[in-house]
Coordinates of C-alpha atoms and ligand atoms in Angstrom, one line a residue:
M152 CA 66.9 101.1 108.5
P153 CA 66.6 97.3 109.3
M154 CA 67.6 96.6 112.9
I155 CA 70.4 94.2 111.9
G156 CA 72.9 94.6 109.2
L157 CA 75.9 92.6 108.0
G158 CA 79.1 94.3 109.0
T159 CA 81.9 94.0 106.4
W160 CA 84.9 95.4 108.3
Q161 CA 87.7 92.8 108.1
A162 CA 85.7 90.8 105.6
P163 CA 88.6 89.7 103.4
K164 CA 88.7 89.9 99.7
G165 CA 87.7 86.6 98.2
E166 CA 85.3 85.9 101.2
C167 CA 83.2 89.0 101.6
G168 CA 81.2 88.5 98.4
A169 CA 80.2 85.0 99.5
A170 CA 79.3 86.5 102.9
I171 CA 77.1 89.1 101.3
I172 CA 75.4 86.4 99.2
S173 CA 74.8 84.2 102.2
A174 CA 73.5 87.1 104.2
V175 CA 71.0 88.4 101.7
E176 CA 69.8 84.9 100.8
A177 CA 69.2 84.4 104.6
G178 CA 67.2 87.5 104.8
Y179 CA 69.5 90.4 105.7
R180 CA 68.6 93.6 103.9
H181 CA 71.1 96.0 105.5
L182 CA 74.7 96.0 104.5
D183 CA 77.3 98.1 106.3
C184 CA 80.2 99.0 104.0
A185 CA 83.0 101.5 103.9
A186 CA 85.6 102.6 101.3
A187 CA 88.3 102.0 103.9
Y188 CA 87.5 98.3 104.2
G189 CA 88.9 97.7 100.7
N190 CA 86.1 95.3 99.7
E191 CA 83.4 97.5 98.1
A192 CA 84.1 96.3 94.6
E193 CA 83.6 92.6 95.6
I194 CA 80.5 93.6 97.6
G195 CA 79.1 95.5 94.5
E196 CA 79.7 92.4 92.4
A197 CA 77.8 90.2 94.9
I198 CA 75.0 92.7 95.1
A199 CA 74.7 92.9 91.2
G200 CA 74.5 89.1 91.1
L201 CA 71.8 88.9 93.7
I202 CA 69.8 91.6 91.8
S203 CA 70.3 89.9 88.5
R204 CA 69.2 86.6 89.9
G205 CA 66.0 88.2 91.2
V206 CA 66.8 87.5 94.9
V207 CA 66.3 91.1 95.8
K208 CA 65.7 94.5 94.1
R209 CA 68.0 97.4 94.8
E210 CA 65.2 99.2 96.7
D211 CA 64.9 96.2 99.1
L212 CA 68.4 96.8 100.3
F213 CA 69.7 99.4 102.8
I214 CA 73.3 100.1 101.9
T215 CA 75.6 102.2 104.1
S216 CA 79.0 103.4 103.1
K217 CA 81.4 105.8 104.7
L218 CA 83.7 108.6 103.6
W219 CA 87.3 107.8 104.7
V220 CA 89.6 110.2 106.5
H221 CA 91.9 110.7 103.5
K222 CA 88.9 112.1 101.6
A223 CA 87.1 113.9 104.4
R224 CA 87.3 117.4 102.8
P225 CA 84.8 119.3 100.8
E226 CA 87.0 119.2 97.7
D227 CA 87.5 115.4 97.8
A228 CA 84.2 114.0 99.1
G229 CA 82.4 114.0 95.7
A230 CA 85.0 111.9 94.0
A231 CA 85.2 109.5 96.9
L232 CA 81.4 109.0 96.7
T233 CA 81.6 108.4 93.0
K234 CA 84.2 105.7 93.5
T235 CA 82.1 104.0 96.3
L236 CA 79.0 104.1 94.0
S237 CA 80.9 102.7 91.2
D238 CA 82.4 99.9 93.3
L239 CA 79.1 99.0 94.9
R240 CA 77.4 99.2 91.5
T241 CA 74.6 101.4 92.6
S242 CA 73.4 104.9 91.8
Y243 CA 72.8 105.8 95.5
V244 CA 73.6 104.7 99.0
D245 CA 70.9 104.7 101.6
L246 CA 73.2 106.2 104.3
Y247 CA 76.5 107.9 104.0
L248 CA 78.6 108.4 107.1
I249 CA 81.6 110.6 107.8
H250 CA 83.9 107.8 109.1
W251 CA 85.8 109.7 111.8
P252 CA 85.8 113.2 113.3
F253 CA 89.3 113.9 112.0
S254 CA 90.9 113.7 108.6
L255 CA 94.3 113.0 107.0
A256 CA 96.0 115.1 104.5
E257 CA 95.7 113.6 101.0
G258 CA 98.5 111.1 100.0
T259 CA 99.8 110.7 103.6
P260 CA 100.6 107.2 105.0
F261 CA 98.3 105.1 107.1
P262 CA 98.8 104.7 110.0
P263 CA 99.5 108.4 110.0
T264 CA 102.3 110.6 111.3
P265 CA 101.3 113.4 113.6
E266 CA 101.9 116.0 110.8
S267 CA 99.3 114.4 108.6
V268 CA 96.4 114.5 111.1
I269 CA 93.9 117.3 110.8
V270 CA 92.0 117.3 114.0
Y271 CA 88.2 117.9 114.3
S272 CA 86.9 121.4 114.3
P273 CA 83.2 122.2 114.3
E274 CA 83.7 124.5 111.3
N275 CA 85.5 122.0 109.1
Y276 CA 83.0 119.2 110.0
S277 CA 80.1 121.4 109.2
A278 CA 81.7 122.6 105.9
L279 CA 82.1 118.9 104.9
W280 CA 78.5 118.2 105.9
K281 CA 77.2 121.0 103.7
T282 CA 79.0 119.4 100.7
L283 CA 77.5 116.1 101.5
E284 CA 74.0 117.7 101.7
L285 CA 74.4 118.5 97.9
E286 CA 74.8 114.8 97.3
V287 CA 71.5 114.3 99.0
D288 CA 70.0 116.9 96.8
A289 CA 71.5 115.2 93.8
G290 CA 69.9 111.8 94.9
R291 CA 73.3 110.0 95.3
V292 CA 72.8 109.7 99.0
K293 CA 69.4 109.2 100.8
A294 CA 70.5 110.1 104.3
L295 CA 73.6 111.4 106.1
G296 CA 75.1 110.4 109.3
C297 CA 78.4 110.4 111.3
S298 CA 80.5 107.8 113.0
N299 CA 82.5 107.9 116.2
M300 CA 80.8 111.2 117.2
S301 CA 80.2 112.4 120.7
V302 CA 77.1 114.3 122.0
T303 CA 79.2 117.5 122.2
K304 CA 80.2 117.2 118.6
M305 CA 76.7 116.3 117.3
E306 CA 75.3 119.2 119.3
A307 CA 77.7 121.6 117.5
L308 CA 76.8 120.1 114.1
A309 CA 73.0 119.7 114.4
P310 CA 72.0 123.4 114.3
T311 CA 74.1 123.9 111.1
T312 CA 72.5 121.2 109.1
R313 CA 70.0 121.4 106.3
H314 CA 69.7 117.6 106.0
P315 CA 69.7 116.2 109.5
I316 CA 72.0 113.8 111.2
C317 CA 70.1 110.5 110.7
A318 CA 72.6 108.1 112.3
N319 CA 75.7 107.8 114.5
Q320 CA 77.6 104.6 114.2
V321 CA 79.8 103.9 117.2
E322 CA 81.4 101.0 119.0
C323 CA 78.7 99.5 121.3
H324 CA 78.4 96.4 123.4
P325 CA 78.0 95.7 127.1
S326 CA 81.6 96.7 128.0
L327 CA 80.9 100.1 126.3
P328 CA 77.1 100.4 126.4
Q329 CA 76.9 104.0 125.3
N330 CA 74.0 104.6 127.6
E331 CA 74.2 108.5 127.6
L332 CA 74.8 108.7 123.9
L333 CA 71.8 106.4 123.2
A334 CA 69.6 108.6 125.4
W335 CA 70.7 111.7 123.5
C336 CA 70.2 110.0 120.1
K337 CA 66.8 108.9 121.0
S338 CA 65.7 112.3 122.1
N339 CA 67.1 113.9 119.0
G340 CA 65.9 111.4 116.4
V341 CA 69.3 110.0 115.5
A342 CA 69.5 106.3 115.0
L343 CA 72.4 104.7 117.0
V344 CA 74.2 101.9 115.1
A345 CA 76.4 99.5 117.1
Y346 CA 79.7 98.5 115.4
S347 CA 81.7 95.6 117.0
P348 CA 78.5 94.5 118.8
L349 CA 80.2 91.2 119.6
G350 CA 83.3 92.9 120.9
S351 CA 85.0 92.2 117.6
P352 CA 86.7 88.9 118.7
G353 CA 88.7 88.7 115.5
R354 CA 90.2 92.2 115.9
P355 CA 93.7 93.0 114.8
P356 CA 96.0 93.5 117.9
R357 CA 97.2 96.9 116.7
W358 CA 93.7 98.3 117.2
V359 CA 93.6 97.2 120.8
K360 CA 94.4 99.7 123.6
D361 CA 93.4 97.4 126.4
D362 CA 92.2 93.9 126.6
N363 CA 89.3 94.3 129.0
S364 CA 86.6 93.9 126.5
R365 CA 85.4 90.4 125.9
P366 CA 81.6 90.7 125.9
L367 CA 81.1 87.2 124.3
E368 CA 82.7 85.7 127.4
A369 CA 81.1 87.9 130.1
P370 CA 79.5 85.7 132.8
A371 CA 76.2 87.7 132.6
V372 CA 76.1 87.0 128.8
L373 CA 76.8 83.3 129.2
R374 CA 74.2 83.0 131.9
A375 CA 71.5 84.7 129.8
A376 CA 72.4 82.5 126.8
S377 CA 72.1 79.3 128.7
S378 CA 68.8 80.3 130.4
L379 CA 67.2 81.3 127.1
G380 CA 68.8 78.7 124.8
M381 CA 70.4 81.3 122.7
T382 CA 74.1 81.7 121.8
P383 CA 76.2 84.4 123.5
A384 CA 76.3 86.4 120.2
Q385 CA 72.5 86.2 119.9
I386 CA 72.3 87.7 123.4
L387 CA 74.5 90.6 122.5
I388 CA 72.5 91.4 119.3
R389 CA 69.1 90.9 121.0
F390 CA 70.3 93.2 123.8
Q391 CA 70.9 96.0 121.2
Y392 CA 67.6 95.3 119.4
Q393 CA 65.5 95.6 122.5
R394 CA 67.0 98.9 123.4
G395 CA 66.5 100.3 119.9
V396 CA 70.1 100.1 118.7
I397 CA 70.8 98.7 115.2
A398 CA 73.6 96.1 115.3
I399 CA 75.9 95.3 112.4
P400 CA 77.8 92.1 113.4
K401 CA 80.4 91.0 110.9
S402 CA 80.6 87.4 109.9
A403 CA 81.9 85.5 106.9
N404 CA 80.5 82.2 108.2
P405 CA 77.1 81.2 106.8
A406 CA 76.0 79.5 110.0
R407 CA 77.0 82.4 112.2
I408 CA 75.4 84.8 109.7
L409 CA 72.1 83.1 110.1
D410 CA 72.5 82.7 113.9
N411 CA 73.0 86.4 114.2
L412 CA 69.9 87.3 112.1
K413 CA 67.7 84.9 114.1
A414 CA 68.5 86.9 117.2
V415 CA 66.4 89.7 115.8
A416 CA 64.0 87.7 113.7
E417 CA 63.1 85.0 116.2
G418 CA 65.1 85.5 119.4
A419 CA 63.5 85.2 122.9
D420 CA 62.9 88.5 124.7
L421 CA 65.5 89.3 127.3
S422 CA 63.9 90.1 130.7
D423 CA 64.2 93.6 132.2
T424 CA 66.6 92.1 134.7
I425 CA 68.9 90.7 132.1
M426 CA 68.7 94.0 130.1
D427 CA 69.6 96.0 133.2
E428 CA 72.5 93.7 134.0
L429 CA 73.9 94.0 130.5
K430 CA 73.5 97.8 130.4
N431 CA 75.6 98.0 133.6
L432 CA 78.6 96.0 132.6
E433 CA 80.6 99.0 131.4
V434 CA 84.3 98.7 132.0
P435 CA 85.2 102.0 133.7
D436 CA 87.2 104.9 132.2
G437 CA 86.5 103.8 128.6
R438 CA 88.7 100.8 129.1
G439 CA 86.1 98.6 127.5
R440 CA 86.6 100.4 124.2
I441 CA 88.3 98.2 121.5
I442 CA 88.5 100.6 118.7
T443 CA 90.7 103.2 120.1
G444 CA 90.9 105.7 117.2
Y445 CA 94.7 105.7 117.7
P446 CA 95.3 107.1 114.2
G447 CA 93.7 110.4 115.2
V448 CA 95.8 110.5 118.4
V449 CA 99.1 109.2 117.3
S450 CA 100.6 108.3 120.7
G451 CA 99.1 111.5 122.3
R452 CA 101.1 113.7 119.9
V453 CA 98.2 115.2 118.0
Q454 CA 95.3 115.3 120.5
T455 CA 94.3 113.4 123.7
W456 CA 92.0 110.4 123.8
Q457 CA 89.5 112.6 125.6
E458 CA 89.6 115.2 122.9
L459 CA 89.0 112.6 120.2
W460 CA 86.0 110.9 122.1
T461 CA 84.2 113.9 123.6
Ligands
LIG234 P1 83.5 85.0 111.6 O1 83.6 86.0 110.4 O2 84.4 83.9 111.4 O3 82.1 84.5 111.9 P2 82.1 92.2 115.5 O4 81.0 92.3 114.6 O5 81.8 92.6 117.0 O6 83.3 93.0 115.0 O7 82.6 90.7 115.5 C1 83.0 90.1 114.3 C2 83.8 88.8 114.7 O8 82.9 88.0 115.5 C3 84.4 88.1 113.6 O9 85.6 87.6 113.9 C4 83.4 86.9 113.4 O10 84.0 85.8 112.9 C5 82.9 86.6 114.8 N1 81.5 86.2 114.9 C6 80.5 86.6 114.1 N2 79.3 86.0 114.5 C7 79.6 85.2 115.5 C8 78.9 84.4 116.4 N3 77.6 84.2 116.2 N4 79.5 83.8 117.4 C9 80.9 83.9 117.6 N5 81.6 84.8 116.8 C10 81.0 85.4 115.8

């Protein structure tokens, strides 16, 4: 999996196809998509155009997609994958993630009511995983992974799998550095993928539990940027790269798309001192977390934050 990918959450229709084209032309080979982002058809059209123009071959690209909560049941997963493959105009995805460790009853509204949330259980999750393993056997998925999963939940899942957990995609930046999760992933052969690596400055207010998390403005990040002649975003991406975390910054702006890629391709090395400083900027008590997962909690009426995140 290439160490930097283009994130496509909040890449609006009408813009995200152009962002994909800019990114692949600039050298990105990893595209992070999801059915829930509502833009896979436009992404698929952009990919098809790049392939037909000979810019890349399908096998040069690493494409991730995710199974959304409304379809996260054994009986619905196959049709959801079929729709994603058809939208992305590909016969397989390189990585398919279960988007959240909870699901929503089919046809229920989003954001959900408490009645529609089906909370995580190790048995349900493992049954869904077994269904997705058949998609690996069928060649429609190259590797399986999860998202927003804790060590406890992955430890329950791992012994039940036939095809391993290849990746876990979680929010990760210096305000929420995920140090313990990263250590576990490294010792268990799971790739850790950082979403919102820039602290998601364009995030919609309804997703925000607290406003403590502005890694692009953290003094330590600004100091490192000015000492190394890099942008704050490049520092945040390079930080992940050097600790072995794959970052998927989203941008629809060609200059920033290139700037972000350069952090990996040609950025200066962050010193051990800077790495240590950034690793220790965690905002206590999980208050650095931006993506709260509130749809699985619904104002504390379904489960606690702690149950969702541990
Ligand atoms: P834009 O799409 O206009 O570039 P994250 O990946 O953490 O969710 O952050 C995505 C947000 O960060 C988007 O709003 C994106 O805006 C912005 N962004 C992406 N790259 C950069 C950059 N190099 N510097 C500043 N902001 C950036």
